[in-house]
Short mmCIF file of C-alpha atoms in Angstrom, two decimals:
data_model
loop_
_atom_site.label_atom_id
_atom_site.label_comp_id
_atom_site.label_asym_id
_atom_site.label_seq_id
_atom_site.Cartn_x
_atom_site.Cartn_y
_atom_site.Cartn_z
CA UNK A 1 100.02 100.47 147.15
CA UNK A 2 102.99 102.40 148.50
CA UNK A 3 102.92 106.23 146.74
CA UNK A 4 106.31 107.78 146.24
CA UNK A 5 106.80 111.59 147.54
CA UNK A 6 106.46 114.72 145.74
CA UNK A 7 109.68 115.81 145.32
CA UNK A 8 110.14 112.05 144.32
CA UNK A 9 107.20 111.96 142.07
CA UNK A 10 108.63 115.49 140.41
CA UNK A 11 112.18 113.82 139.98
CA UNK A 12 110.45 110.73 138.11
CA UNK A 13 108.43 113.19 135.90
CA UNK A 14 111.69 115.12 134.85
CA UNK A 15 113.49 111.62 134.32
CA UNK A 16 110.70 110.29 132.16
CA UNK A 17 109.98 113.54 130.19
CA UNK A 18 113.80 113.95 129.79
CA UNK A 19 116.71 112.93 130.51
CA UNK A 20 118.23 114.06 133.48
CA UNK A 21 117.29 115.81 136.99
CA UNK A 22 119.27 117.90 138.31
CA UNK A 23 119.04 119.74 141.69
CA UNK A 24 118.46 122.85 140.43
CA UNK A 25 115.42 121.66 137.94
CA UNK A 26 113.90 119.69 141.07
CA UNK A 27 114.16 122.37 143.50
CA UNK A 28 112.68 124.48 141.12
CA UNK A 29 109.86 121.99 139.91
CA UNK A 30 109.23 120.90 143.37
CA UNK A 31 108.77 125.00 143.99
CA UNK A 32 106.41 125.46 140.89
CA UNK A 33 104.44 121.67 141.86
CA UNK A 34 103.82 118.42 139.91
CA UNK A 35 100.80 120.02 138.25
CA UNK A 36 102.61 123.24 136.61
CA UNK A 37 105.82 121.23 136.06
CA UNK A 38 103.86 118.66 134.03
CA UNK A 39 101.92 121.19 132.24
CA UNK A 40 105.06 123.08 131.50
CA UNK A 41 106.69 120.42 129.60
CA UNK A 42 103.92 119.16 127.77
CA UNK A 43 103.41 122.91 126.53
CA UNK A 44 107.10 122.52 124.68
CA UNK A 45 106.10 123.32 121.16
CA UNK A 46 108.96 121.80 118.75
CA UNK A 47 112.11 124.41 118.28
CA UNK A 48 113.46 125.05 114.80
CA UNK A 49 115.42 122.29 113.83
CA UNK A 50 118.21 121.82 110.75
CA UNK A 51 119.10 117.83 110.57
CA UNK A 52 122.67 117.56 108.76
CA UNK A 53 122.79 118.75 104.34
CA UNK A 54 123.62 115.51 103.06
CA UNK A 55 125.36 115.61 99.54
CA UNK A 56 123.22 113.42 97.37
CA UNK A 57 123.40 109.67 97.39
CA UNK A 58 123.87 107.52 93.86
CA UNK A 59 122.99 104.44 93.59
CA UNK A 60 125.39 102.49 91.93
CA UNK A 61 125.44 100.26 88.93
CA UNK A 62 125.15 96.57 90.72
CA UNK A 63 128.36 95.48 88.64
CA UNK A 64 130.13 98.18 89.19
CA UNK A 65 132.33 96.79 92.53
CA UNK A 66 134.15 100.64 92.54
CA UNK A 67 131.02 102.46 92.47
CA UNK A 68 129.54 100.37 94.97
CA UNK A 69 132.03 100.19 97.73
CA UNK A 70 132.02 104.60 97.51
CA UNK A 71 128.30 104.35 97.59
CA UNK A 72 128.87 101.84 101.22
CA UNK A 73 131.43 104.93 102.52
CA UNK A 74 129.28 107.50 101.53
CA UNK A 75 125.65 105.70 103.38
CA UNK A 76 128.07 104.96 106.30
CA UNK A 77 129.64 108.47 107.10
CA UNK A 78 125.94 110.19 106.24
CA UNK A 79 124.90 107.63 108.91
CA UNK A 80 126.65 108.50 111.30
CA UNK A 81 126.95 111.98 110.88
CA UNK A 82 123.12 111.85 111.66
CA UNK A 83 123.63 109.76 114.28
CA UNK A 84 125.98 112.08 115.89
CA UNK A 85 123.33 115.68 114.92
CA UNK A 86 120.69 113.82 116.85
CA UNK A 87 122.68 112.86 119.72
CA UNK A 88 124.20 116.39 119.51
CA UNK A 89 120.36 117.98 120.18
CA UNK A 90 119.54 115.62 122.56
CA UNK A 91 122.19 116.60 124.84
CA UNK A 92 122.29 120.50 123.82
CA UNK A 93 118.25 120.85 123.49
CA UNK A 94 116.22 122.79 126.26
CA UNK A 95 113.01 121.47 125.66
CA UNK A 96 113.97 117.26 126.18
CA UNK A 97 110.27 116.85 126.14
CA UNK A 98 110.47 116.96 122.72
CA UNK A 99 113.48 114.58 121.81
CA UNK A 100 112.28 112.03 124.44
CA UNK A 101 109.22 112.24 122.67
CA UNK A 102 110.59 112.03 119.50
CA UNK A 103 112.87 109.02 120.51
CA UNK A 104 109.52 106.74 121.75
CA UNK A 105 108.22 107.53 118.33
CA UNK A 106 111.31 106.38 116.62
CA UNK A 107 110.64 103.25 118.90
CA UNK A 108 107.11 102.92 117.46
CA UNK A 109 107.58 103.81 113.74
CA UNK A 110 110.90 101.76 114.26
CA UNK A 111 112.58 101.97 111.11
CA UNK A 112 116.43 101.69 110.32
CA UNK A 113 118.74 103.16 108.19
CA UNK A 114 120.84 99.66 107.47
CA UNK A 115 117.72 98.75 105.10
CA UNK A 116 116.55 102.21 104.38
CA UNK A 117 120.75 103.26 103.11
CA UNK A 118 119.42 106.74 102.48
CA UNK A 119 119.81 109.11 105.86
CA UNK A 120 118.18 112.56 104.27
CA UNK A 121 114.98 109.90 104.29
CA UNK A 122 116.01 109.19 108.03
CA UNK A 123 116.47 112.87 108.87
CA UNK A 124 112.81 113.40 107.08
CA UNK A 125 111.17 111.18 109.44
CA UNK A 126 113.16 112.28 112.12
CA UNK A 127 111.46 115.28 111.63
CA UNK A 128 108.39 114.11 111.16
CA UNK A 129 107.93 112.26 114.41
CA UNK A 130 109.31 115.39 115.78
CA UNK A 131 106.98 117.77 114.19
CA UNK A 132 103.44 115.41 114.55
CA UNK A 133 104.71 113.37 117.72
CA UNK A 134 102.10 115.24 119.83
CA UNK A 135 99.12 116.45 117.99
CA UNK A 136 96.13 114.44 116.21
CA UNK A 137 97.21 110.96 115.82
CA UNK A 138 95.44 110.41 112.76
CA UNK A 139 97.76 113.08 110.82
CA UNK A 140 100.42 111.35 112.15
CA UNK A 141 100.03 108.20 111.14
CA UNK A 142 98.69 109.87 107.76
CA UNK A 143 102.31 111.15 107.42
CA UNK A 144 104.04 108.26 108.69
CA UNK A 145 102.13 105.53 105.54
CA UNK A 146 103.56 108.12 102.61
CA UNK A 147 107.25 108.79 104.50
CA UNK A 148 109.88 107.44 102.41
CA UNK A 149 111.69 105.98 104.89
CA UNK A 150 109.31 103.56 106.03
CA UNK A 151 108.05 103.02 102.63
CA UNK A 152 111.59 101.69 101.98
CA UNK A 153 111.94 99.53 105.29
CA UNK A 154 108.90 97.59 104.65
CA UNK A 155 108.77 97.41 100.93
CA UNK A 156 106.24 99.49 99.64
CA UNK A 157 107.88 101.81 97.30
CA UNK A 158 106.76 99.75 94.17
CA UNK A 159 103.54 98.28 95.90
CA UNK A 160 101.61 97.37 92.60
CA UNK A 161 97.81 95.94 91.99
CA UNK A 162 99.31 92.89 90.20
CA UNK A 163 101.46 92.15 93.04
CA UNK A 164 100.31 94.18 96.44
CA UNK A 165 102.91 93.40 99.36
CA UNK A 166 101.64 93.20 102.25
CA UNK A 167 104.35 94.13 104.78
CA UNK A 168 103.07 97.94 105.40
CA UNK A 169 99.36 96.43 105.95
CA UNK A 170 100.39 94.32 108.34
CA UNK A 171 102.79 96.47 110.37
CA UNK A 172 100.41 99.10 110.54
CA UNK A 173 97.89 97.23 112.03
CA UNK A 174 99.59 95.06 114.23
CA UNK A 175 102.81 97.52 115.24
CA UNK A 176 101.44 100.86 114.45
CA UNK A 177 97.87 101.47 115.22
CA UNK A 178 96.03 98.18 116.24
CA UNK A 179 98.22 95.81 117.83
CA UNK A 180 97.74 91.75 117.43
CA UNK A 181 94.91 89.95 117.79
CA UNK A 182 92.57 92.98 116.11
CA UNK A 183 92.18 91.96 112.08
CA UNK A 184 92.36 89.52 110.71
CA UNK A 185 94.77 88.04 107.62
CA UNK A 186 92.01 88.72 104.63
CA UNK A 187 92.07 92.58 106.56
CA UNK A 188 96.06 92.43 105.44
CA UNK A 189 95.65 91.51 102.42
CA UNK A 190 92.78 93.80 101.67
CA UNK A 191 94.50 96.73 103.05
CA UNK A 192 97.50 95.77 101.03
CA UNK A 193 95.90 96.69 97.96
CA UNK A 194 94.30 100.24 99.53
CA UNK A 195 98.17 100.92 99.63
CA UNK A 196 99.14 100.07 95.80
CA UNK A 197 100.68 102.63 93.82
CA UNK A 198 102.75 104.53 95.79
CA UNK A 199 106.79 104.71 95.04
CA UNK A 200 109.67 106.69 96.60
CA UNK A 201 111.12 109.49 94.45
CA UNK A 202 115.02 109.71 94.81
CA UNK A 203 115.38 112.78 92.06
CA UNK A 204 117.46 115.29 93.22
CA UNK A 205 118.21 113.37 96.10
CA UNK A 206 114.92 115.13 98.25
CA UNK A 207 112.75 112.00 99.53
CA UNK A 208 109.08 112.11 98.97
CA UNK A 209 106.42 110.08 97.89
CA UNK A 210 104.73 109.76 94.53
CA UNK A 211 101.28 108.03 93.55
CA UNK A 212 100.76 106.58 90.29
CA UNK A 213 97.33 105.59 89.63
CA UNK A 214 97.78 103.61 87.04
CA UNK A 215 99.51 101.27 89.82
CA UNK A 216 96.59 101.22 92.22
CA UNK A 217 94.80 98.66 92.74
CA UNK A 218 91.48 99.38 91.17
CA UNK A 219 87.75 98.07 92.96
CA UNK A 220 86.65 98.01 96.63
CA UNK A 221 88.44 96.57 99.71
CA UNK A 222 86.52 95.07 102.72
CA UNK A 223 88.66 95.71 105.74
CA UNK A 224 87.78 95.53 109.64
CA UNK A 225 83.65 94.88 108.04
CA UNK A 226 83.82 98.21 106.54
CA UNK A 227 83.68 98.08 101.71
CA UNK A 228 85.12 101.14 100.54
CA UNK A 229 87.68 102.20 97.52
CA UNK A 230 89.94 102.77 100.33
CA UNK A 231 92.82 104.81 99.63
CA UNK A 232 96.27 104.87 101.89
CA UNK A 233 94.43 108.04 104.20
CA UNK A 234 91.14 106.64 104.64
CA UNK A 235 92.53 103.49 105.54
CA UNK A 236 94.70 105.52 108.41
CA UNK A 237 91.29 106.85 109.04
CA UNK A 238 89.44 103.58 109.55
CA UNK A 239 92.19 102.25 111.33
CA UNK A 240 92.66 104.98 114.11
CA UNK A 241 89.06 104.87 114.07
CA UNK A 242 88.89 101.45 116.08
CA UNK A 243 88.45 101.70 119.79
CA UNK A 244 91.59 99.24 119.62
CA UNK A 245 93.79 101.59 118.45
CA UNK A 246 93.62 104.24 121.18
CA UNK A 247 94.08 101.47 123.82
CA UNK A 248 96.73 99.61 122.30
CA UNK A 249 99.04 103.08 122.06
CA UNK A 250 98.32 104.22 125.55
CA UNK A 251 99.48 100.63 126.86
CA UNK A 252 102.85 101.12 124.37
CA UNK A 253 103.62 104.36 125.46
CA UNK A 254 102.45 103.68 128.95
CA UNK A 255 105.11 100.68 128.80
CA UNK A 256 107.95 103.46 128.24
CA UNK A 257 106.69 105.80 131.08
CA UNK A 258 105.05 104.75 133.80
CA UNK A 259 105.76 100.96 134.36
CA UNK A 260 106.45 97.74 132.05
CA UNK A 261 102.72 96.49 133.87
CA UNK A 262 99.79 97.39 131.50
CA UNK A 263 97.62 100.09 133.12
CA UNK A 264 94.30 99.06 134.77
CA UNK A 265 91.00 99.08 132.95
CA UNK A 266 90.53 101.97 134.75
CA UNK A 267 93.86 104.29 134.29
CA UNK A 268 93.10 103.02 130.56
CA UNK A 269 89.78 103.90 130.77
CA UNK A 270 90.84 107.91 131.96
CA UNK A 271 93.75 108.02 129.27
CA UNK A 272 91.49 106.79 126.17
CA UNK A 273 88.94 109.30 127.44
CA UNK A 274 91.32 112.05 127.04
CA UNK A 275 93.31 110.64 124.24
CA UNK A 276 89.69 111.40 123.00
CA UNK A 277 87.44 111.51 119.09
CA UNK A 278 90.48 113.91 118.23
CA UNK A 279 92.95 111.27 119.13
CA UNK A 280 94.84 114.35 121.07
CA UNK A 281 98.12 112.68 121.57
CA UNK A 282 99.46 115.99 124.11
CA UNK A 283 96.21 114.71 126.50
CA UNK A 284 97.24 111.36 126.16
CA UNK A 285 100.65 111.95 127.22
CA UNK A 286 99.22 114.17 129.83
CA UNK A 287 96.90 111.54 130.97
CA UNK A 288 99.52 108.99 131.51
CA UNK A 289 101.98 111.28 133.42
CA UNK A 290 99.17 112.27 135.90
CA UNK A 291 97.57 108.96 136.61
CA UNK A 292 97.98 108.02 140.41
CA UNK A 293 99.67 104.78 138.76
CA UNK A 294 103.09 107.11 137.59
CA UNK A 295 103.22 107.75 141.58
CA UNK A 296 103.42 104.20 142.55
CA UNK A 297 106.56 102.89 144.06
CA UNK A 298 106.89 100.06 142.32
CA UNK A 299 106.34 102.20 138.48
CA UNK A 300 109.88 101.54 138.03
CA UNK A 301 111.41 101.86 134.59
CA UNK A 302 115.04 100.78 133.33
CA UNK A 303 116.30 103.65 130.88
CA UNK A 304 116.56 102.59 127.42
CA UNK A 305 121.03 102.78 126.67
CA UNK A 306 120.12 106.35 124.08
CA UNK A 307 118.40 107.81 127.28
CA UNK A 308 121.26 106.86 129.66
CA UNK A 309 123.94 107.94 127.58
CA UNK A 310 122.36 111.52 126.45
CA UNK A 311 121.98 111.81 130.78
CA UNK A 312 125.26 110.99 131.34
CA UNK A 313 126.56 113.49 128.47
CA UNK A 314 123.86 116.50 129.82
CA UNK A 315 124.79 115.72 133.34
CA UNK A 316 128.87 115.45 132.49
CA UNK A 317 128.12 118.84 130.46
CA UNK A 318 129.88 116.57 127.20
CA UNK A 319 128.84 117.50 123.97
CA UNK A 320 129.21 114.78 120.84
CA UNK A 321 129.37 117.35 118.55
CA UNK A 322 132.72 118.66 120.04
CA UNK A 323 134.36 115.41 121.37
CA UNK A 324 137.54 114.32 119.91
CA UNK A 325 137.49 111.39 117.98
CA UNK A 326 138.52 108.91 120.69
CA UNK A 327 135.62 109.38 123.21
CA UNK A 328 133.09 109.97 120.29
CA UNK A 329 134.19 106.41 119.16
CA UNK A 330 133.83 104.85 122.75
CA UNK A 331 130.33 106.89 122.60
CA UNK A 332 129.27 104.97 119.61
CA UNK A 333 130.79 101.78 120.25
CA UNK A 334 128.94 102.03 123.86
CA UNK A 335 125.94 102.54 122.08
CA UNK A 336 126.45 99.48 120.28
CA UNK A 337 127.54 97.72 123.05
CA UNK A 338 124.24 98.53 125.20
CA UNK A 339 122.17 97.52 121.86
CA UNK A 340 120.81 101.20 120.57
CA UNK A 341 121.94 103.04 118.43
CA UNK A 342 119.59 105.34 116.57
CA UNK A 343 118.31 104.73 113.60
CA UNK A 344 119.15 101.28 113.55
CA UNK A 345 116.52 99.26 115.12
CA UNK A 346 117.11 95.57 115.62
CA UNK A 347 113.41 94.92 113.84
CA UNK A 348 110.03 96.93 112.84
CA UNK A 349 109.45 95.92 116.23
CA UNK A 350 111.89 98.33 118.02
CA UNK A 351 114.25 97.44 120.98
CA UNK A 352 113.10 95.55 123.44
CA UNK A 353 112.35 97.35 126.82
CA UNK A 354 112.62 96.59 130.56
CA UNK A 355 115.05 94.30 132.31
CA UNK A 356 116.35 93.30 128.54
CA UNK A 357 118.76 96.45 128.88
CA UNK A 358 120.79 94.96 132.33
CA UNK A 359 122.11 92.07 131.14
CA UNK A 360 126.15 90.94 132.28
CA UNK A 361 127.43 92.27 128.94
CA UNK A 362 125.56 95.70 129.30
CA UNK A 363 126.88 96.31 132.54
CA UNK A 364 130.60 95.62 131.32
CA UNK A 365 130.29 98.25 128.20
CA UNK A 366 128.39 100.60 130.55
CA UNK A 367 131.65 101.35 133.13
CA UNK A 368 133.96 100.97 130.69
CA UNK A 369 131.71 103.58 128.56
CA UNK A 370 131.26 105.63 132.43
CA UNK A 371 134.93 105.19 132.41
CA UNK A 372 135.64 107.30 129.42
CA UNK A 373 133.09 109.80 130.09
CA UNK A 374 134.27 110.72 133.53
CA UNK A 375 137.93 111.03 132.32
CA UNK A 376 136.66 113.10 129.53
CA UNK A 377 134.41 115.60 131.74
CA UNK A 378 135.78 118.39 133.88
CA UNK A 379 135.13 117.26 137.39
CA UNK A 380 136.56 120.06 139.30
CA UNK A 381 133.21 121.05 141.38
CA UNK A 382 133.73 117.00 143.02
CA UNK A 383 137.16 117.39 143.57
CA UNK A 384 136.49 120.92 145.45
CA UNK A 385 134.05 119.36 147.79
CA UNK A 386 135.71 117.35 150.97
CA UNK A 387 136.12 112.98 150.41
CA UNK A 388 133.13 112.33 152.51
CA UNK A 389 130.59 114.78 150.66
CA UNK A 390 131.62 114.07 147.57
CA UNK A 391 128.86 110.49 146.87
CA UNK A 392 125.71 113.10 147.96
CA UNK A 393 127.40 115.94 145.75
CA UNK A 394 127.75 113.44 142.60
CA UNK A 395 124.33 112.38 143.21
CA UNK A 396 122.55 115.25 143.18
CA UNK A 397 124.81 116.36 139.63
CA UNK A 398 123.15 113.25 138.19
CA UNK A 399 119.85 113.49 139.58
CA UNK A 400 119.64 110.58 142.18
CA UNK A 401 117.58 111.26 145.19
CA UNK A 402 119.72 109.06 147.28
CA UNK A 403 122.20 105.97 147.10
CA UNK A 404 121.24 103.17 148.59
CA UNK A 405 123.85 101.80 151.83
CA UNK A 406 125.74 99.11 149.43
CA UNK A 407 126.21 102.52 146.77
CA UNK A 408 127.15 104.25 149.10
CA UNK A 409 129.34 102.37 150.66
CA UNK A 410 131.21 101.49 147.60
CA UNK A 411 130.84 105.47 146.33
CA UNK A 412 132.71 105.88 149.83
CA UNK A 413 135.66 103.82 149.14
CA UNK A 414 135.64 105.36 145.76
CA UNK A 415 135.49 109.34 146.79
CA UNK A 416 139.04 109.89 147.05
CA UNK A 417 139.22 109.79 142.80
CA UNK A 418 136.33 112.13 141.37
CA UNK A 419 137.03 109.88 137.90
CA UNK A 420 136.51 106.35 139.55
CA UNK A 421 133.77 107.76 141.96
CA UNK A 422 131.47 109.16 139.10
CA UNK A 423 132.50 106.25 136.93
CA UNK A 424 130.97 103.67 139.49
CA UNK A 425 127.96 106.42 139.96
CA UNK A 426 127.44 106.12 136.20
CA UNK A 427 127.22 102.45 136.47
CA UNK A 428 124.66 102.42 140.18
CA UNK A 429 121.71 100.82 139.72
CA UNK A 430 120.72 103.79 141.23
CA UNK A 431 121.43 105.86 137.69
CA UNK A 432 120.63 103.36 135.51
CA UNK A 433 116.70 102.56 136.52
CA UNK A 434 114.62 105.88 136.77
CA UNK A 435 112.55 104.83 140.06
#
């Protein structure tokens, strides 16, 4: 199998552990090596982060029609003024290992705000995913079964012993931890009642999660063979126990970095190993980004719409948080148009990945979205270079290692108008597909 170069190799590591790669960032990686660049960003240690003070959110009375429409406004600007704070770190923050990291967790624990209508619960497991995304899996997932947010989204604030729902059982073993195929239905239903009790507490407006033991199911569960008075942590435990789980997130999060093709028995075999009995997440990560698969010519990737857009906004130097209200709209409604948007996943199941994203439609809202962007951005280091080194200047500002002849060619005929030429750049295949 064909084996991409170093610098290559460095410039796919950057890509897939942020957003961008610029010049500067390769030459420098490329100075330091694969090795120290890789352990560098997986050393990022999560920087102090304030999510958005929302005012608190009543519920209203259901026949109240006044009350009810203020409560839709108020959901809907909270929503998107967390929408625009995380897009606003994404593009501002210096350690992207982090955010990308935090965005493939909100694509795990997929969870949206459209059911959920409460964004300080949002922002909570925002942080979260943030916080735990790369430590022992187990407290992770610990976290994740009490957050309020996806308590809400699948229905388990209110999960009583006289009537157990099962949506949270079933999501955490089949989406979460074990993937299909790996219990069985009497293991959902079981489990279900390990997870009675539990409700959301809205006082004051500050999500958390409270246990009420009258509530919980009382007796012995017999999940995956093993009889225990489970509660909601030792059946994390159990679950993240099973070889399963290890192998079943190595292949997910293998999906989003190296290639859309599983991993071999064997690169599985080397990233369980170091994913390890204390479930090190960091090592997993690690172990993924250094297998001789993630040099591969063929481990190509198509960037999920959030990832392209934050690129385009680092690499334009645009921040969200300062746009006027025109190009912020086209931001969003680009967003929309490509099919994510944060916090609103289409499913529990996330967004769907791969070749899903380069459909006819996406392409048309991604150059009329590279359209706005490039009028928006200050493009005065392309103008100052001459017409026919302006394509290899604009590639290098957004991280391409080279056009291909038909790119260039029609960056060429482009290159007189800096706005058009990065526009059409914006839109390459080139740009859109980290190879």
């Amino acid at each position: 199998m064909a084996v991409i170069t170093e610098r290559a190799a460095v410039v796919r590591l950057l890509q897939r552990t942020g957003f961008t790669a610029h010049t500067a960032d390769v030459d420098a990686a490329v100075a330091a090596g694969f090795d120290a660049t890789l352990a560098r960003t997986l050393a990022a240690v999560p920087e102090p982060v304030t999510s958005p003070a929302f005012a608190p959110v009543t519920r209203p009375d259901k026949n109240d029609k006044d009350a009810k429409k203020a409560y839709q406004q108020q959901v809907r600007a909270q929503s998107q003024q967390l929408v625009l704070w995380w897009l606003d770190h994404m593009v501002t923050t210096v350690q992207p290992w982090i955010e990308k990291r935090t965005l493939l967790w909100h694509g795990h624990w997929a969870t949206s705000i459209k059911k959920v209508k409460w964004p300080a619960a949002m922002a909570l497991q925002n942080q979260t995913e943030r916080t735990l995304g790369g430590g022992d899996f187990r407290t992770f997932a610990r976290a994740m079964v009490r957050d309020p947010a996806l308590m809400l989204w699948l229905d388990a604030a209110g999960n009583t012993a006289k009537a157990p729902n099962e949506n949270l059982a079933r999501e955490l073993m089949e989406l979460f931890t074990l993937g299909v195929g790996h219990y069985s239905e009497d293991d959902v239903r079981q489990a279900a009642r390990a997870l009675t009790g539990w409700l959301v507490d809205r006082r004051d407006d500050k999500p958390s999660a409270t246990f009420v033991a009258r509530r919980h199911a009382e007796g012995t569960q017999t999940i995956l063979g093993q009889t225990a008075d489970f509660t909601d942590q030792s059946l994390v435990d159990l679950l993240v126990s099973r070889p399963y789980s290890a192998r079943y997130l190595a292949t997910r999060m293998w999906g989003w970095l190296v290639s859309p093709t599983p991993p071999s028995e064997s690169s599985l075999a080397r990233i369980t190993a170091a994913y390890g009995p204390g479930r090190d997440l960091t090592a997993m990560f690690r172990a993924i980004l250094a297998d001789p698969a993630f040099r591969q010519a063929d481990s190509v990737v198509v960037k999920q719409p959030i990832e392209y857009v934050v690129g385009a906004l680092r690499d334009l130097g645009l921040r969200p948080s300062t746009m006027d209200k025109k190009l912020r709209l086209a931001v969003a409604r680009g967003l929309t148009g490509l099919g994510q948007t944060p916090f609103d996943p289409p499913s529990v199941g996330g967004w769907p990945t791969g070749g899903a994203w380069l459909t006819t439609a996406a392409a048309q809202t991604r150059i009329k979205l590279a359209a706005a962007l490039a009028r928006a951005a200050d493009l005065k280091a392309v103008s100052s270079q001459s017409v026919s080194k302006r394509p290899a200047y604009v590639a290098g500002m957004l991280g391409v290692s080279a056009w291909t002849a038909r790119t260039q060619s029609v960056l060429t005929s482009a290159a007189s108008n800096p706005a058009e030429l990065v526009t059409l750049a914006l839109a390459a295949p080139e740009y859109v597909v980290s190879r």
